[in-house]
mmCIF file with all atom_site columns, C-alpha atoms in Angstrom:
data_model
loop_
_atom_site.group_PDB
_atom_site.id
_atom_site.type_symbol
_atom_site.label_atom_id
_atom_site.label_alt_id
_atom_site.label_comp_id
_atom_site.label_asym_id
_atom_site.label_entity_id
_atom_site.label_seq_id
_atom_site.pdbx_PDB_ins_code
_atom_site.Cartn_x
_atom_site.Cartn_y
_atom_site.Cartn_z
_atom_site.occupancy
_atom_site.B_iso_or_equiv
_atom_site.pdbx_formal_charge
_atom_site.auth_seq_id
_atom_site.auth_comp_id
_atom_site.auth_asym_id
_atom_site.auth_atom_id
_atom_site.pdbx_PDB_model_num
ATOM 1   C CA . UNK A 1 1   ? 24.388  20.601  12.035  1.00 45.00 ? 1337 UNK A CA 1
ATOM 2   C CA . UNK A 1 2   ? 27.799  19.812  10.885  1.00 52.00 ? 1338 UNK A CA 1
ATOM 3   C CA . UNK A 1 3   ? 27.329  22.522  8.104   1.00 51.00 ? 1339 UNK A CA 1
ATOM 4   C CA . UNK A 1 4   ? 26.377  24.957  10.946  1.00 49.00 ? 1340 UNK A CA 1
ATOM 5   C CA . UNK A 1 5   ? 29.360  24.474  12.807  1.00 52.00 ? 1341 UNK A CA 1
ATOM 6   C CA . UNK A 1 6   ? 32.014  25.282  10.178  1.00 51.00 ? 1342 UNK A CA 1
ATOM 7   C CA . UNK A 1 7   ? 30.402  28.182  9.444   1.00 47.00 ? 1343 UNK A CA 1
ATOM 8   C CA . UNK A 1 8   ? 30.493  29.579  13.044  1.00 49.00 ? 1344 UNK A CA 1
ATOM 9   C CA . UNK A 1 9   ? 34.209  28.950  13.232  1.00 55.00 ? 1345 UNK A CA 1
ATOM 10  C CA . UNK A 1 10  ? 34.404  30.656  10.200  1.00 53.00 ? 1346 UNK A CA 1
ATOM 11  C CA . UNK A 1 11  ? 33.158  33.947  11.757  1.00 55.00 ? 1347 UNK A CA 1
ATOM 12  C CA . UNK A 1 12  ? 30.500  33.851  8.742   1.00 61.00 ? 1348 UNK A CA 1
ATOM 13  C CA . UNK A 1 13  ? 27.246  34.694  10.880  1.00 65.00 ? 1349 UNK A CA 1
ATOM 14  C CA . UNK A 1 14  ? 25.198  36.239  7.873   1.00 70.00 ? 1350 UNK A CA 1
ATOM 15  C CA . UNK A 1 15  ? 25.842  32.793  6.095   1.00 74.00 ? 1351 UNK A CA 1
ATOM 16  C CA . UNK A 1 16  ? 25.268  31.269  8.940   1.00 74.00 ? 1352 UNK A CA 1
ATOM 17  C CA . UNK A 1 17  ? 21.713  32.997  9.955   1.00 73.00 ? 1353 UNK A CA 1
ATOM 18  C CA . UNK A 1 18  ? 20.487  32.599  5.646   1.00 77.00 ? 1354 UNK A CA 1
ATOM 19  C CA . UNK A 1 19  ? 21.468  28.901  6.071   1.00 79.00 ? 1355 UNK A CA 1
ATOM 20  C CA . UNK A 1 20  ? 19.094  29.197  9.043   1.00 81.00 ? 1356 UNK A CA 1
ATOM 21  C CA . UNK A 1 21  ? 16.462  30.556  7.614   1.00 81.00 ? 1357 UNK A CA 1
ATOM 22  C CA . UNK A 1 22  ? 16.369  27.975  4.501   1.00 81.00 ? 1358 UNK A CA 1
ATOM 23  C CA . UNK A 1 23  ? 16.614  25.536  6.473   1.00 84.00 ? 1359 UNK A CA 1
ATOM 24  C CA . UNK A 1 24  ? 13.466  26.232  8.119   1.00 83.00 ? 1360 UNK A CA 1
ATOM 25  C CA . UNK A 1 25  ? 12.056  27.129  5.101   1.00 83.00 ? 1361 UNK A CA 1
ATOM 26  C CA . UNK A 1 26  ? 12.532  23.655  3.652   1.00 84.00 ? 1362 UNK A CA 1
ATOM 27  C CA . UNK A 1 27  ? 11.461  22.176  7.004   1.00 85.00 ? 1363 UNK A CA 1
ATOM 28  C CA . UNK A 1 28  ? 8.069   23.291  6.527   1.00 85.00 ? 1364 UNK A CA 1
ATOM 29  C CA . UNK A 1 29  ? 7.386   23.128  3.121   1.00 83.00 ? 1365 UNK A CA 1
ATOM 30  C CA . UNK A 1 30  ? 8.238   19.350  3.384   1.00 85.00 ? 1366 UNK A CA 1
ATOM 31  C CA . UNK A 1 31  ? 5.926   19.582  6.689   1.00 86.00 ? 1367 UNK A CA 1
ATOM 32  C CA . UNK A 1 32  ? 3.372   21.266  4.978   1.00 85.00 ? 1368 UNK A CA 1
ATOM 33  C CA . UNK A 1 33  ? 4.070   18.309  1.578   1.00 83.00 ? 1369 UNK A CA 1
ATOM 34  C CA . UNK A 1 34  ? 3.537   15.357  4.456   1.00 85.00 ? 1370 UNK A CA 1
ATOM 35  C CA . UNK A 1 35  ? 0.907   16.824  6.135   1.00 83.00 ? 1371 UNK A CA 1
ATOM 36  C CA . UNK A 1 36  ? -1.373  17.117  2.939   1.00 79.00 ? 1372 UNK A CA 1
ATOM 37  C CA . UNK A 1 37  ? -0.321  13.757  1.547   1.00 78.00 ? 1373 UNK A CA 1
ATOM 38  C CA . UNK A 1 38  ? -1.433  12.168  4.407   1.00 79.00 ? 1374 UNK A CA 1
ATOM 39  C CA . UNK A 1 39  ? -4.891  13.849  4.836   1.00 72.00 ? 1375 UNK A CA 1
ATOM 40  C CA . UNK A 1 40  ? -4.898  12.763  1.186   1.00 66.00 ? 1376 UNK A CA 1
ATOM 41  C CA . UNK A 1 41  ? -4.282  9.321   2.430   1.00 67.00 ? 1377 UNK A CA 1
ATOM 42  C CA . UNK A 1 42  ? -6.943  9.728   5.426   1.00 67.00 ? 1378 UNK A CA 1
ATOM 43  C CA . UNK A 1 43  ? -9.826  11.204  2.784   1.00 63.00 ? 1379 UNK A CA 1
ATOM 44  C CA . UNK A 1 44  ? -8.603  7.713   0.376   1.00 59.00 ? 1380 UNK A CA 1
ATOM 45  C CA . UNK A 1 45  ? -9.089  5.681   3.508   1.00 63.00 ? 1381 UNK A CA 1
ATOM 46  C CA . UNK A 1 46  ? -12.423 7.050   4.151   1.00 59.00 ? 1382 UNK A CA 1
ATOM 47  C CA . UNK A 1 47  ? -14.037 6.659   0.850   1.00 67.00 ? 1383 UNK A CA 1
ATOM 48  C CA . UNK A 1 48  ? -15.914 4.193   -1.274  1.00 74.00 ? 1384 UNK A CA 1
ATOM 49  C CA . UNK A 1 49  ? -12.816 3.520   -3.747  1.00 82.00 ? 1385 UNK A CA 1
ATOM 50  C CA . UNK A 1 50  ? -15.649 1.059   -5.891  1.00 84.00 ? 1386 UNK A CA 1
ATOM 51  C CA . UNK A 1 51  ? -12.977 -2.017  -5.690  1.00 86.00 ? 1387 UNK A CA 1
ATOM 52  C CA . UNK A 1 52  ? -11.106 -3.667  -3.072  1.00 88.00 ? 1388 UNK A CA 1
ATOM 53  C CA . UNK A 1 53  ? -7.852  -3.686  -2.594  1.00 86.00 ? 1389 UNK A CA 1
ATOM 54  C CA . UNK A 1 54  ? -6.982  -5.694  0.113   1.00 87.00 ? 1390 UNK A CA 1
ATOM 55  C CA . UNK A 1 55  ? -4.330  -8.583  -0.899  1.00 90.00 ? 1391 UNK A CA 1
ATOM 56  C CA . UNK A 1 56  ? -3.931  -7.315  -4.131  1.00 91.00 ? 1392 UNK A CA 1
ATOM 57  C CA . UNK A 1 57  ? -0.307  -7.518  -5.648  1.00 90.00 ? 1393 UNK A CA 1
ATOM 58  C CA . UNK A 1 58  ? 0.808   -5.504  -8.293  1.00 89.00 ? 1394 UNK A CA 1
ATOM 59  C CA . UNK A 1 59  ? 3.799   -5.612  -10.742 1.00 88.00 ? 1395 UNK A CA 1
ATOM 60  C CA . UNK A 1 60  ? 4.583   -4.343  -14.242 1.00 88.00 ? 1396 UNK A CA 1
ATOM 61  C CA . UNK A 1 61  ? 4.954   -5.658  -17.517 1.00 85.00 ? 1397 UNK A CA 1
ATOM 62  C CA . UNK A 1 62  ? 6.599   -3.780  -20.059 1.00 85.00 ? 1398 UNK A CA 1
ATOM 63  C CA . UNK A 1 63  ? 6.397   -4.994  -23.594 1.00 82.00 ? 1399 UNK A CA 1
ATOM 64  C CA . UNK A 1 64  ? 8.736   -2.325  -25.475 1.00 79.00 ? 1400 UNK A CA 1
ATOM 65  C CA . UNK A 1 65  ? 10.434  -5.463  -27.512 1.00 79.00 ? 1401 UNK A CA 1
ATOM 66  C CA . UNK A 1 66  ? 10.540  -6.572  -30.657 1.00 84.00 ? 1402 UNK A CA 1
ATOM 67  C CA . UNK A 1 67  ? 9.634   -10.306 -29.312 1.00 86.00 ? 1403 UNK A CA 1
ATOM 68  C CA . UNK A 1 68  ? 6.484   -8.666  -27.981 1.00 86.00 ? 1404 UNK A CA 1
ATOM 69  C CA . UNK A 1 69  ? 5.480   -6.500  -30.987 1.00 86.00 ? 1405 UNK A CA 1
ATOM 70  C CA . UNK A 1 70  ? 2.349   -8.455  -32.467 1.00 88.00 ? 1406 UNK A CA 1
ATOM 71  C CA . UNK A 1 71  ? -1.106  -8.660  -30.807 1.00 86.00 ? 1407 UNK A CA 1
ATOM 72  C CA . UNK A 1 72  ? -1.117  -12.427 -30.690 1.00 89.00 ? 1408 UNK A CA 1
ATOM 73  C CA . UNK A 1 73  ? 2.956   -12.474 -29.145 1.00 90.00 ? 1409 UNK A CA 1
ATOM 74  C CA . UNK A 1 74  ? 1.248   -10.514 -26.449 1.00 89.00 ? 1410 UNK A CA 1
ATOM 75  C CA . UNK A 1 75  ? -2.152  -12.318 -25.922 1.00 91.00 ? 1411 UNK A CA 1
ATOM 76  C CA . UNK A 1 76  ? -0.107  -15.620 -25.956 1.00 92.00 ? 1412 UNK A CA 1
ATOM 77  C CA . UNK A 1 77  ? 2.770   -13.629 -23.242 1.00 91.00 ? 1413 UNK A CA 1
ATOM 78  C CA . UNK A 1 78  ? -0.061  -12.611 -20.423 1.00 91.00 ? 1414 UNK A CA 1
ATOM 79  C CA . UNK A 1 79  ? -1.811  -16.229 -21.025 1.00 92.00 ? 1415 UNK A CA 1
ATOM 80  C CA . UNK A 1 80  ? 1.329   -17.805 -19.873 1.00 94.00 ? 1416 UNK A CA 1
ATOM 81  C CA . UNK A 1 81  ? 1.894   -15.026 -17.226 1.00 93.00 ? 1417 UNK A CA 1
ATOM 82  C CA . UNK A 1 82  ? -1.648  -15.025 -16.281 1.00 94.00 ? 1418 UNK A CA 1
ATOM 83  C CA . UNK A 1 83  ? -1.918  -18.992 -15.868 1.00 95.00 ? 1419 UNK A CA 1
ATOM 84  C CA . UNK A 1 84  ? 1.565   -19.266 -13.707 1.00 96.00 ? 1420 UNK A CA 1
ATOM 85  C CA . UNK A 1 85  ? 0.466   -17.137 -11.260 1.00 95.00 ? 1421 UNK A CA 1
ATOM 86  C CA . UNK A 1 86  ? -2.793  -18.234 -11.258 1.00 94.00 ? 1422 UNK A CA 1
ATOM 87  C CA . UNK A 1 87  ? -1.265  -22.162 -10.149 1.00 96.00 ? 1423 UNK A CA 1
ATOM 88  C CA . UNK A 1 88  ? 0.902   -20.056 -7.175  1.00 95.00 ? 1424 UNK A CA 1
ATOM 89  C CA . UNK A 1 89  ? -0.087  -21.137 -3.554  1.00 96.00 ? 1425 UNK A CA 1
ATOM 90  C CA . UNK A 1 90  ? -2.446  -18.841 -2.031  1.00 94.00 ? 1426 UNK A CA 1
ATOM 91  C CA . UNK A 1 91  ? -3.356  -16.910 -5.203  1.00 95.00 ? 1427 UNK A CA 1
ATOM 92  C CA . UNK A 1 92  ? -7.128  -17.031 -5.892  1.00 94.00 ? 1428 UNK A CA 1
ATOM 93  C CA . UNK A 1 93  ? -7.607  -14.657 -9.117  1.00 95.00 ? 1429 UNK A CA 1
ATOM 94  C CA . UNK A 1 94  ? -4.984  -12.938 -11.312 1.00 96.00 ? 1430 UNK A CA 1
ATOM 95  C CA . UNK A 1 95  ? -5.734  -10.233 -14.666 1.00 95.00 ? 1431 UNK A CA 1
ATOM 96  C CA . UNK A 1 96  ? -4.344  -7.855  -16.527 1.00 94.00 ? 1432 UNK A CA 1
ATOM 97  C CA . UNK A 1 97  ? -5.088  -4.446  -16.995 1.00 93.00 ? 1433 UNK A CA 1
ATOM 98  C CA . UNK A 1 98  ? -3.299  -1.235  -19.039 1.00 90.00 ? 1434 UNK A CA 1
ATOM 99  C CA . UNK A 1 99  ? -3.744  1.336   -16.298 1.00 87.00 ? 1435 UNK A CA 1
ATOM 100 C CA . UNK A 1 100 ? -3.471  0.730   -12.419 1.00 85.00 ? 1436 UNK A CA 1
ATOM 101 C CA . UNK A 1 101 ? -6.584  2.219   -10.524 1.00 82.00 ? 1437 UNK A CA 1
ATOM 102 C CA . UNK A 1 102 ? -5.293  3.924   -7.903  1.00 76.00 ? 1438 UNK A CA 1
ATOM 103 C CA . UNK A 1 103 ? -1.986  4.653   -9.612  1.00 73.00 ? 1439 UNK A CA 1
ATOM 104 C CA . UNK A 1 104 ? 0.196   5.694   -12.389 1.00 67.00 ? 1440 UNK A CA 1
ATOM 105 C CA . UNK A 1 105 ? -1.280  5.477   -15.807 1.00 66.00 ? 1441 UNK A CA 1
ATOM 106 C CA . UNK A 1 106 ? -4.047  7.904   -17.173 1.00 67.00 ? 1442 UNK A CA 1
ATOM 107 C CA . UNK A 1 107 ? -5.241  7.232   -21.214 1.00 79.00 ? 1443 UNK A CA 1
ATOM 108 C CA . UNK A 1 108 ? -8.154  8.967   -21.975 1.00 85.00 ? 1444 UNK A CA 1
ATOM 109 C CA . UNK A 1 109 ? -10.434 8.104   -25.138 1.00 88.00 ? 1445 UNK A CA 1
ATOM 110 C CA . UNK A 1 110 ? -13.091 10.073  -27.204 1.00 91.00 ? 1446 UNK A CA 1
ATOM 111 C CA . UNK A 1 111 ? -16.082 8.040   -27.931 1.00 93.00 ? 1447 UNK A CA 1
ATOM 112 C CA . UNK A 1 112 ? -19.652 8.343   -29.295 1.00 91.00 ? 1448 UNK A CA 1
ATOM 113 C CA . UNK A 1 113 ? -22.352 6.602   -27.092 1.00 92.00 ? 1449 UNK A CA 1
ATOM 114 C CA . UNK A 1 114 ? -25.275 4.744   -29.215 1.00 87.00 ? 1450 UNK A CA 1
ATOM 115 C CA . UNK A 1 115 ? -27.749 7.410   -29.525 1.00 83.00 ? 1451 UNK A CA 1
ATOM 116 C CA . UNK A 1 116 ? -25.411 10.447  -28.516 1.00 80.00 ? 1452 UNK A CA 1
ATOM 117 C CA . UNK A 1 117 ? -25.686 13.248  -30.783 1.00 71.00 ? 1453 UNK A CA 1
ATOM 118 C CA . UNK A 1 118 ? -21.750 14.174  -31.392 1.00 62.00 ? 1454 UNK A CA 1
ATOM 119 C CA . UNK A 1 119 ? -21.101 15.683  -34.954 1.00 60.00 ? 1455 UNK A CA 1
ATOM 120 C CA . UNK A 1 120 ? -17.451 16.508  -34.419 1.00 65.00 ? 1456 UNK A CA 1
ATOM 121 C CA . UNK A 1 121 ? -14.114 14.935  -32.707 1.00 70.00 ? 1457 UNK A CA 1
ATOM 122 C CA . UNK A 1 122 ? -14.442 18.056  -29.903 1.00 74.00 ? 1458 UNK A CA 1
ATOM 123 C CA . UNK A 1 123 ? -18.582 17.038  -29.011 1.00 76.00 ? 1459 UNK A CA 1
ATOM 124 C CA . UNK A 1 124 ? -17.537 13.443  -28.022 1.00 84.00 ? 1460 UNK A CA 1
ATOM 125 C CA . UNK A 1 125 ? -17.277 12.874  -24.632 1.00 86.00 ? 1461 UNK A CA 1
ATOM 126 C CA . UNK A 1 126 ? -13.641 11.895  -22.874 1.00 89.00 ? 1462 UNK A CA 1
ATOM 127 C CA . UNK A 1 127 ? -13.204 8.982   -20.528 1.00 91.00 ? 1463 UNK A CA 1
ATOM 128 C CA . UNK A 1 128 ? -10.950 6.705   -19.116 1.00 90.00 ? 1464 UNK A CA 1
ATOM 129 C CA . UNK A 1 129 ? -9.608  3.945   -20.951 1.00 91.00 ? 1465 UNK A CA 1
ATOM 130 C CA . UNK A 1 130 ? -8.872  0.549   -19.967 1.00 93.00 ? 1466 UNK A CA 1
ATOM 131 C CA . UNK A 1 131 ? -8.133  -2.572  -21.749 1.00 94.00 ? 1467 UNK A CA 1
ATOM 132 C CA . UNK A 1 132 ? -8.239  -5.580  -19.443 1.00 96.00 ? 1468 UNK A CA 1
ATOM 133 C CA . UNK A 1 133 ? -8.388  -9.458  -19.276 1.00 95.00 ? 1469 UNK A CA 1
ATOM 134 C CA . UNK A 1 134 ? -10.815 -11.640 -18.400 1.00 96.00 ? 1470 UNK A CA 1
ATOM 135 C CA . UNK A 1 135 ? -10.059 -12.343 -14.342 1.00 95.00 ? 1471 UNK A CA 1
ATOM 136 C CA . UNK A 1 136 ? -9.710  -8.791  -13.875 1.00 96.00 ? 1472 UNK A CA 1
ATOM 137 C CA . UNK A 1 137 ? -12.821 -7.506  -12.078 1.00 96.00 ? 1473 UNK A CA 1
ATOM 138 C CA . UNK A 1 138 ? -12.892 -10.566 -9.819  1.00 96.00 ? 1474 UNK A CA 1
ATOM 139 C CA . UNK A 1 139 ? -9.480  -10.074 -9.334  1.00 94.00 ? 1475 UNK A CA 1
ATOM 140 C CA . UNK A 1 140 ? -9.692  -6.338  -7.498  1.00 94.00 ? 1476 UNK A CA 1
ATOM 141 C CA . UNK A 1 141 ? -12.990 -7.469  -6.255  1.00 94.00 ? 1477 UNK A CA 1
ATOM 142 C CA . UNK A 1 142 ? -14.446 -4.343  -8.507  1.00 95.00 ? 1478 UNK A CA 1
ATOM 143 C CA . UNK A 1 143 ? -18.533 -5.759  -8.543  1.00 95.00 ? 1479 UNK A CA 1
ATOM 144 C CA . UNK A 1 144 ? -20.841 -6.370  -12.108 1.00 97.00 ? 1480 UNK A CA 1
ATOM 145 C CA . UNK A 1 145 ? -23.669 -4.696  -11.258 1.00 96.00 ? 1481 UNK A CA 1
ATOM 146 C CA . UNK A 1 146 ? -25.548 -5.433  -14.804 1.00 96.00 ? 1482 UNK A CA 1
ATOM 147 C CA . UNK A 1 147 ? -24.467 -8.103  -17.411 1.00 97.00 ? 1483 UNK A CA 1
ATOM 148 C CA . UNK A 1 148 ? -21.102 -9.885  -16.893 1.00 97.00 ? 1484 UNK A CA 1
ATOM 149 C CA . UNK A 1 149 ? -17.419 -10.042 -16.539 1.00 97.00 ? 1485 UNK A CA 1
ATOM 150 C CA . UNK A 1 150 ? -15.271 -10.178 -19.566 1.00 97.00 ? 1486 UNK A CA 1
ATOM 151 C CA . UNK A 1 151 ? -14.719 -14.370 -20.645 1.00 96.00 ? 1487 UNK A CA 1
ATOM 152 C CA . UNK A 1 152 ? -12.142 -16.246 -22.836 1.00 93.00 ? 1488 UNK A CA 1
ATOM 153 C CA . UNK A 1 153 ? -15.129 -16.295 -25.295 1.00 95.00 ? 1489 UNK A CA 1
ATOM 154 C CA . UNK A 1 154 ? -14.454 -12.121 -25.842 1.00 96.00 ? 1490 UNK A CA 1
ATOM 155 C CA . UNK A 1 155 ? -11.450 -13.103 -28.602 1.00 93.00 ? 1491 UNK A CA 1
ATOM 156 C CA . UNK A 1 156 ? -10.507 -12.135 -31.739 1.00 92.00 ? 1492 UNK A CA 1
ATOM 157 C CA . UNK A 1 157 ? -13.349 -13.378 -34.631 1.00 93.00 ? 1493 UNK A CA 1
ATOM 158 C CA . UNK A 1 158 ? -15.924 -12.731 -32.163 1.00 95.00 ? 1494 UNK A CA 1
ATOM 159 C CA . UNK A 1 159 ? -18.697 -9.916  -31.020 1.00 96.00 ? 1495 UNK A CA 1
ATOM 160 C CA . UNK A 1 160 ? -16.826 -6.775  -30.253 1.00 97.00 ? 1496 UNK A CA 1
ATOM 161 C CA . UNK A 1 161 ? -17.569 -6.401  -26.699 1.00 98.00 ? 1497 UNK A CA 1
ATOM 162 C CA . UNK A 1 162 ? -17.254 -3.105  -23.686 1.00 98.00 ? 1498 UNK A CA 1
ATOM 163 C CA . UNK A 1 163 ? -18.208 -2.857  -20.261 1.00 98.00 ? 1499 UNK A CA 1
ATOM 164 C CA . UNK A 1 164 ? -18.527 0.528   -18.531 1.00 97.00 ? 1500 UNK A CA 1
ATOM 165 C CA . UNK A 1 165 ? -19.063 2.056   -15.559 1.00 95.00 ? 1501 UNK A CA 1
ATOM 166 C CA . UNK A 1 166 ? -22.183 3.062   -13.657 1.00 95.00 ? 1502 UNK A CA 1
ATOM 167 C CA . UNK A 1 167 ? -21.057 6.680   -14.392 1.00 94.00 ? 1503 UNK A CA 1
ATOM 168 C CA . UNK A 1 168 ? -21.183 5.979   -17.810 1.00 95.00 ? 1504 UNK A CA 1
ATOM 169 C CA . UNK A 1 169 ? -24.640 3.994   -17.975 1.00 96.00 ? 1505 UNK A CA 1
ATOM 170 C CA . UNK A 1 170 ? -26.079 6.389   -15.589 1.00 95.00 ? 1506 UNK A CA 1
ATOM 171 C CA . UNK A 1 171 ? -25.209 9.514   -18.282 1.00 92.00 ? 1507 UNK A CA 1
ATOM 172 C CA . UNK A 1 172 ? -25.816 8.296   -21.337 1.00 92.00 ? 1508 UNK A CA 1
ATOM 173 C CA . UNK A 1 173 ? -28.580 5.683   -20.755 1.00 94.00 ? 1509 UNK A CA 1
ATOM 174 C CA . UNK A 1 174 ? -30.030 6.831   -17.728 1.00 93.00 ? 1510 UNK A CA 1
ATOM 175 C CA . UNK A 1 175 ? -33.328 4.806   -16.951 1.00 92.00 ? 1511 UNK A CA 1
ATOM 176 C CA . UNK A 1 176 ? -32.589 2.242   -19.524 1.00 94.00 ? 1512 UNK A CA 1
ATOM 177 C CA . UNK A 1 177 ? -30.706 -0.829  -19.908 1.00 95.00 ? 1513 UNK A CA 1
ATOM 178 C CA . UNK A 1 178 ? -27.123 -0.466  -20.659 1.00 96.00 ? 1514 UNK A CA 1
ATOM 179 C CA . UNK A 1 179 ? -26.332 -4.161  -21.256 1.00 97.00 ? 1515 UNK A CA 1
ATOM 180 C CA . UNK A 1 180 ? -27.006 -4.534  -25.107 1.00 97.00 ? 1516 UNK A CA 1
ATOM 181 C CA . UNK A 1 181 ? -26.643 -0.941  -25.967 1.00 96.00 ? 1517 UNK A CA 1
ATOM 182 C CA . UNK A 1 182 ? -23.278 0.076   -27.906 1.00 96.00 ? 1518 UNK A CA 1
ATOM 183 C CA . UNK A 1 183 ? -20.787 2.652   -28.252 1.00 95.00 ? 1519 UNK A CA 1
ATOM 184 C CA . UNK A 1 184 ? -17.757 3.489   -30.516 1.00 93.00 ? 1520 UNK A CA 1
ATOM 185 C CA . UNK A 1 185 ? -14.686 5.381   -30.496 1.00 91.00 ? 1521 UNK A CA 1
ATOM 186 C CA . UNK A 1 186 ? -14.366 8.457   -32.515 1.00 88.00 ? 1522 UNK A CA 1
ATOM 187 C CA . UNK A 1 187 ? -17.258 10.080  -33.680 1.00 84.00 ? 1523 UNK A CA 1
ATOM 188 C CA . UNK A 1 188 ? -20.309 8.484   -35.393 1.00 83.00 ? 1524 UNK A CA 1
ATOM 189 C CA . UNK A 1 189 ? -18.877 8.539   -39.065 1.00 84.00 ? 1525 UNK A CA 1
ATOM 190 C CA . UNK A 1 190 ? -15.685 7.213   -37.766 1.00 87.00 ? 1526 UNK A CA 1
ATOM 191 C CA . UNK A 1 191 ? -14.219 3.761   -39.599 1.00 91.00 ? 1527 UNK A CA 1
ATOM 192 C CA . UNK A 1 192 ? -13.920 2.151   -35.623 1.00 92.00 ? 1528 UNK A CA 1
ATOM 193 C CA . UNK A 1 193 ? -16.392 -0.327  -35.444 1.00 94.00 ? 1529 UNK A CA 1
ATOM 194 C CA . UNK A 1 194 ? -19.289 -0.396  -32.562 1.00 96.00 ? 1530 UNK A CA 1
ATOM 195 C CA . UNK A 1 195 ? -19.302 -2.292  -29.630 1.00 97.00 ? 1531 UNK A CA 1
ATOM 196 C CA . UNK A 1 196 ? -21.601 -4.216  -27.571 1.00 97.00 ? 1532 UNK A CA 1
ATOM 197 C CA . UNK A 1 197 ? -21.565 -3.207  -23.985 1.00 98.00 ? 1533 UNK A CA 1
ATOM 198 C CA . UNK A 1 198 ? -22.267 -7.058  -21.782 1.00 98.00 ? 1534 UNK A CA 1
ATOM 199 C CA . UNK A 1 199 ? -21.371 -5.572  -18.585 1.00 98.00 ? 1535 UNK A CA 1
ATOM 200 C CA . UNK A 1 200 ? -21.638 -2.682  -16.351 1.00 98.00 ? 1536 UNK A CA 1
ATOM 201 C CA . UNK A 1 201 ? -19.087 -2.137  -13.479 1.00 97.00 ? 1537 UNK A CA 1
ATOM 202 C CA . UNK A 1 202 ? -19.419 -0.346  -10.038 1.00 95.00 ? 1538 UNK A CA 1
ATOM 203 C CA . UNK A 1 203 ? -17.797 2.958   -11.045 1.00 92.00 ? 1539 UNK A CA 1
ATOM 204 C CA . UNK A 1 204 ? -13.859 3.377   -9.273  1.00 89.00 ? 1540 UNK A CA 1
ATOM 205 C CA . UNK A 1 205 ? -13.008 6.490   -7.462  1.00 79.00 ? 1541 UNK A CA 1
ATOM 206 C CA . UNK A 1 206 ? -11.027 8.774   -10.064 1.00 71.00 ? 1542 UNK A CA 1
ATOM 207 C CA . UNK A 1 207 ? -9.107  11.597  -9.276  1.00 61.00 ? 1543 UNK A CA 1
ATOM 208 C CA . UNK A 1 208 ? -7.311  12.145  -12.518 1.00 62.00 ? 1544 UNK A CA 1
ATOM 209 C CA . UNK A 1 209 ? -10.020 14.114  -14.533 1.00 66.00 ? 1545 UNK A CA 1
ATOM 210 C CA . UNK A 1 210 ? -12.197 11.607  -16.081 1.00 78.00 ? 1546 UNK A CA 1
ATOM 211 C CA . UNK A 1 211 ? -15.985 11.078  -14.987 1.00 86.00 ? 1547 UNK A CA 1
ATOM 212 C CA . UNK A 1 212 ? -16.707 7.854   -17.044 1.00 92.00 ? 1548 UNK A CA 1
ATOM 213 C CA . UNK A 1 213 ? -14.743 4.827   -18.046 1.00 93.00 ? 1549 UNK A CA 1
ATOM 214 C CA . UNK A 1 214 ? -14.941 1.758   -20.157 1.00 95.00 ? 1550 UNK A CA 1
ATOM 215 C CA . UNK A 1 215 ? -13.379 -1.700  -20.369 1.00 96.00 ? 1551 UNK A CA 1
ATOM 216 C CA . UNK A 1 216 ? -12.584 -3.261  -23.342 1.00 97.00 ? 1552 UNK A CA 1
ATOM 217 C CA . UNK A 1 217 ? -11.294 -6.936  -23.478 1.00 96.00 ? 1553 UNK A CA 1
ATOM 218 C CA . UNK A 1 218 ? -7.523  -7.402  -24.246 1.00 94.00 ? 1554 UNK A CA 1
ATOM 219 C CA . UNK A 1 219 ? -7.951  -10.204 -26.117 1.00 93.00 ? 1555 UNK A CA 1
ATOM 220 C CA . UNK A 1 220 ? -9.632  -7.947  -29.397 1.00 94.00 ? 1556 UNK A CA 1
ATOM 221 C CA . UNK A 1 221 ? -7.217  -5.111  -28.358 1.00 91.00 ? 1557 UNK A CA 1
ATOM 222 C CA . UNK A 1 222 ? -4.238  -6.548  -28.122 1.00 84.00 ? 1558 UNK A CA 1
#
């Protein structure tokens, strides 16, 4: 308004009516921005998101230094995290995990399903990729609905373990078992070892362009 003013007692009334006309301009494009963003927000509310969020805090860890470079200065870093907040009045499960669910953080991951006929890099299929600790499914309330939850026991030395999604049971096994059943990344000649899937989790509304998604234990992945 201010701006409006000492144009008019400038005598500039073409300034004055383009300054006008942006302004309503911007007015409802950033109508139009909160308008969609909250039917957005509405459409969230209203669906099946395949976790609970409810109660959950969030904060982030970055480990971009040179104390934090080795896989066992980071399993030994989120232990300590991971076990302090766990003793913190009020708090009844904590975890880890590399990408939020609902937010910020897409990593995507070729992979050859046991039994999934992919010759080159191209033919393998593309999901979502997370690597999580043991404490996080219970912690965002996302259900097992086959198998189990990753465990202390899924460590370095041991039985290279998954879990993935109903989506990705449901496509590549559908009708069978997916507990027991294993899957790689890369393609089938690829030097990455297999891995056993022990769980399958209620698949999480994704937006970002992936249809499937496994878990792998941070433990071995660290």
């Amino acid at each position: 308004k201010g701006g409006s003013r000492s144009v008019a007692r400038a005598g500039s009334r073409g300034t004055l009516g383009t300054l006008v006309v942006a302004e309503v301009a911007l007015a409802l494009v950033l109508l139009t921005a909160a308008g969609m963003m909250l039917s957005a927000f509405d459409r969230l509310r209203s669906r099946d998101l395949g976790f609970d969020p409810s109660g959950v805090l969030t904060m982030q860890v970055d480990f971009g230094t040179d104390r934090y470079e080795s896989g066992d200065a980071r399993i030994a870093f989120l232990d300590r995290a991971l076990e302090r907040a766990r003793a913190l009045p009020g708090v009844r499960a904590v975890g880890a995990t590399t990408v939020n669910p609902v937010c910020c953080g897409n990593w995507g991951m070729r992979v050859t399903p046991e039994g999934f006929p992919a010759v080159t890099q191209d033919q393998t299929p593309a999901i979502q990729h997370f690597i999580v600790t043991p404490g996080y499914f219970e912690t965002v309330r996302q259900p097992i609905v086959q198998g189990r939850a990753f465990t202390s026991e899924d460590k370095p030395g041991a039985e290279m373990t998954v879990i993935v999604d109903r989506a990705f049971a449901d496509r590549f096994w559908p009708g069978e078992k997916a507990v027991g059943k294993r899957v790689k990344r890369g393609t089938l000649d690829s030097p990455h070892p297999w891995l056993t899937v022990v769980g399958v989790a209620q698949t999480v509304l994704d937006e970002r362009g992936y249809t499937e998604t496994w878990y792998l234990p941070h433990a071995q992945h660290a």
